[in-house]
């Protein structure tokens, strides 16, 4: 971005994205979407640039029709989760071709060894073994670096699974600046204190992920409320029947406590006190009630907006604002 354009950006930017690889999960909400809305309320001197990361989505196989619907769902869910349309610059990543162009430049200054170390790549390779691993999946973090550096973003709110990618973004930005002169702002990561990694309800050693289509361990934001209650009630726990936080020995209960804590703002100590002497069934019912209360609100807001004009209007306004910035 040249100096003239940098001067035209009056306010610092908070930027983030969500991949439309499925219906966003409770993990995406607690680790990212909830935080975006909270930060938007607190950081009134910042502009919020949020994009639907469709180029990242196609690093694994997608059904075009479903992808289209998922893009719209993600855009509508940003709004349903509390982001204010007036202070939001919402856009579709693929509509700004400079993301891919700068991504190529970032590939040209990154090393195979750096990309091979990325945990998310290793996890996805393990999952996609039968379908084949694309080269775009391997270079995904260089595109993510471009997404962020392109706008000179100051802060990037993410869940903790994305922190390694953000570190790489900082390294690549610094490397580029050292080689070619000061060009990019080096961004900082904003990770939510509570809920930065929600685990799968059936396998609490594994992250809850939206691309796990049929998974009983994932809660999807648009899922019927009865099905959510069932999933929480059948979440894997342990035989101790005591609600206390111990991530190593009691990962299932600790995960449910993290969800409950994020939704109620109660500390783990307070939750332990609240459920002294209670069985897991009672605790799970309370967790399910808190999740259902939240998702009732989100789903009702989503239903109000998904088929109306608001999503298109916000996306049209968003692209008008980002295109002049990315051209320089
Ligand atoms: N389980 C999680 N707990 C907390 N935060 C999470 N995030 C993802 N999963 C959890 C955060 O959500 C934001 C958007 O993520 P993304 O869509 O860009 O990619 P992801 O991290 O790969 O998310 P998924 O749901 O696991 O997608 P798939 O299944 O397609 O790989 C990020 O800020 C992320 O940290």
PDB file of C-alpha atoms and ligand atoms in Angstrom, residues 17-19 21 27-28 31-32 120 124 158-159 161-162 195-198 207-211, ligand 1:
ATOM      1  CA  UNK A  17     -12.178 -13.797   8.629  1.00  0.00           C
ATOM      2  CA  UNK A  18     -14.112 -17.052   8.805  1.00  0.00           C
ATOM      3  CA  UNK A  19     -13.917 -19.839   6.172  1.00  0.00           C
ATOM      4  CA  UNK A  21     -16.480 -24.561   4.903  1.00  0.00           C
ATOM      5  CA  UNK A  27     -16.280 -23.008  18.749  1.00  0.00           C
ATOM      6  CA  UNK A  28     -16.182 -20.410  15.956  1.00  0.00           C
ATOM      7  CA  UNK A  31     -13.373 -18.221  19.878  1.00  0.00           C
ATOM      8  CA  UNK A  32     -14.024 -15.602  17.221  1.00  0.00           C
ATOM      9  CA  UNK A 120      -3.102 -26.980  11.132  1.00  0.00           C
ATOM     10  CA  UNK A 124      -5.663 -31.386   7.820  1.00  0.00           C
ATOM     11  CA  UNK A 158      -8.523 -15.199  16.350  1.00  0.00           C
ATOM     12  CA  UNK A 159      -9.020 -18.407  18.302  1.00  0.00           C
ATOM     13  CA  UNK A 161      -5.615 -22.510  16.652  1.00  0.00           C
ATOM     14  CA  UNK A 162      -4.759 -19.581  14.352  1.00  0.00           C
ATOM     15  CA  UNK A 195     -13.222 -20.026  24.836  1.00  0.00           C
ATOM     16  CA  UNK A 196     -10.208 -19.620  22.560  1.00  0.00           C
ATOM     17  CA  UNK A 197     -10.267 -23.404  21.913  1.00  0.00           C
ATOM     18  CA  UNK A 198     -13.552 -25.281  22.234  1.00  0.00           C
ATOM     19  CA  UNK A 207     -10.863 -29.109  18.287  1.00  0.00           C
ATOM     20  CA  UNK A 208     -14.538 -28.572  17.393  1.00  0.00           C
ATOM     21  CA  UNK A 209     -14.507 -27.873  13.616  1.00  0.00           C
ATOM     22  CA  UNK A 210     -17.247 -26.785  11.235  1.00  0.00           C
ATOM     23  CA  UNK A 211     -16.101 -29.049   8.379  1.00  0.00           C
TER      24      UNK A 211
HETATM   25  N1  LIG B   1     -12.974 -24.966  18.273  1.00  0.00           N
HETATM   26  C1  LIG B   1     -12.690 -23.668  18.262  1.00  0.00           C
HETATM   27  N2  LIG B   1     -12.634 -22.967  19.432  1.00  0.00           N
HETATM   28  C2  LIG B   1     -12.368 -21.641  19.429  1.00  0.00           C
HETATM   29  N3  LIG B   1     -12.143 -20.924  18.295  1.00  0.00           N
HETATM   30  C3  LIG B   1     -12.200 -21.573  17.103  1.00  0.00           C
HETATM   31  N4  LIG B   1     -12.045 -21.166  15.829  1.00  0.00           N
HETATM   32  C4  LIG B   1     -12.199 -22.225  15.017  1.00  0.00           C
HETATM   33  N5  LIG B   1     -12.482 -23.325  15.722  1.00  0.00           N
HETATM   34  C5  LIG B   1     -12.475 -22.971  17.036  1.00  0.00           C
HETATM   35  C6  LIG B   1     -11.779 -19.791  15.438  1.00  0.00           C
HETATM   36  O1  LIG B   1     -12.801 -19.415  14.515  1.00  0.00           O
HETATM   37  C7  LIG B   1     -12.253 -18.460  13.589  1.00  0.00           C
HETATM   38  C8  LIG B   1     -12.638 -18.832  12.206  1.00  0.00           C
HETATM   39  O2  LIG B   1     -11.995 -20.025  11.858  1.00  0.00           O
HETATM   40  P1  LIG B   1     -11.844 -20.416  10.348  1.00  0.00           P
HETATM   41  O3  LIG B   1     -13.160 -20.677   9.771  1.00  0.00           O
HETATM   42  O4  LIG B   1     -11.085 -19.368   9.622  1.00  0.00           O
HETATM   43  O5  LIG B   1     -10.914 -21.664  10.354  1.00  0.00           O
HETATM   44  P2  LIG B   1     -10.633 -22.787  11.392  1.00  0.00           P
HETATM   45  O6  LIG B   1      -9.872 -22.247  12.533  1.00  0.00           O
HETATM   46  O7  LIG B   1      -9.974 -23.899  10.615  1.00  0.00           O
HETATM   47  O8  LIG B   1     -12.095 -23.213  11.853  1.00  0.00           O
HETATM   48  P3  LIG B   1     -12.809 -24.622  11.715  1.00  0.00           P
HETATM   49  O9  LIG B   1     -14.186 -24.450  12.253  1.00  0.00           O
HETATM   50  O10 LIG B   1     -11.950 -25.683  12.291  1.00  0.00           O
HETATM   51  O11 LIG B   1     -12.921 -24.786  10.122  1.00  0.00           O
HETATM   52  P4  LIG B   1     -12.527 -26.031   9.227  1.00  0.00           P
HETATM   53  O12 LIG B   1     -13.286 -27.205   9.759  1.00  0.00           O
HETATM   54  O13 LIG B   1     -12.914 -25.649   7.847  1.00  0.00           O
HETATM   55  O14 LIG B   1     -11.042 -26.192   9.348  1.00  0.00           O
HETATM   56  C9  LIG B   1     -10.736 -18.429  13.811  1.00  0.00           C
HETATM   57  O15 LIG B   1     -10.413 -17.253  14.523  1.00  0.00           O
HETATM   58  C10 LIG B   1     -10.483 -19.652  14.627  1.00  0.00           C
HETATM   59  O16 LIG B   1      -9.365 -19.495  15.468  1.00  0.00           O
END
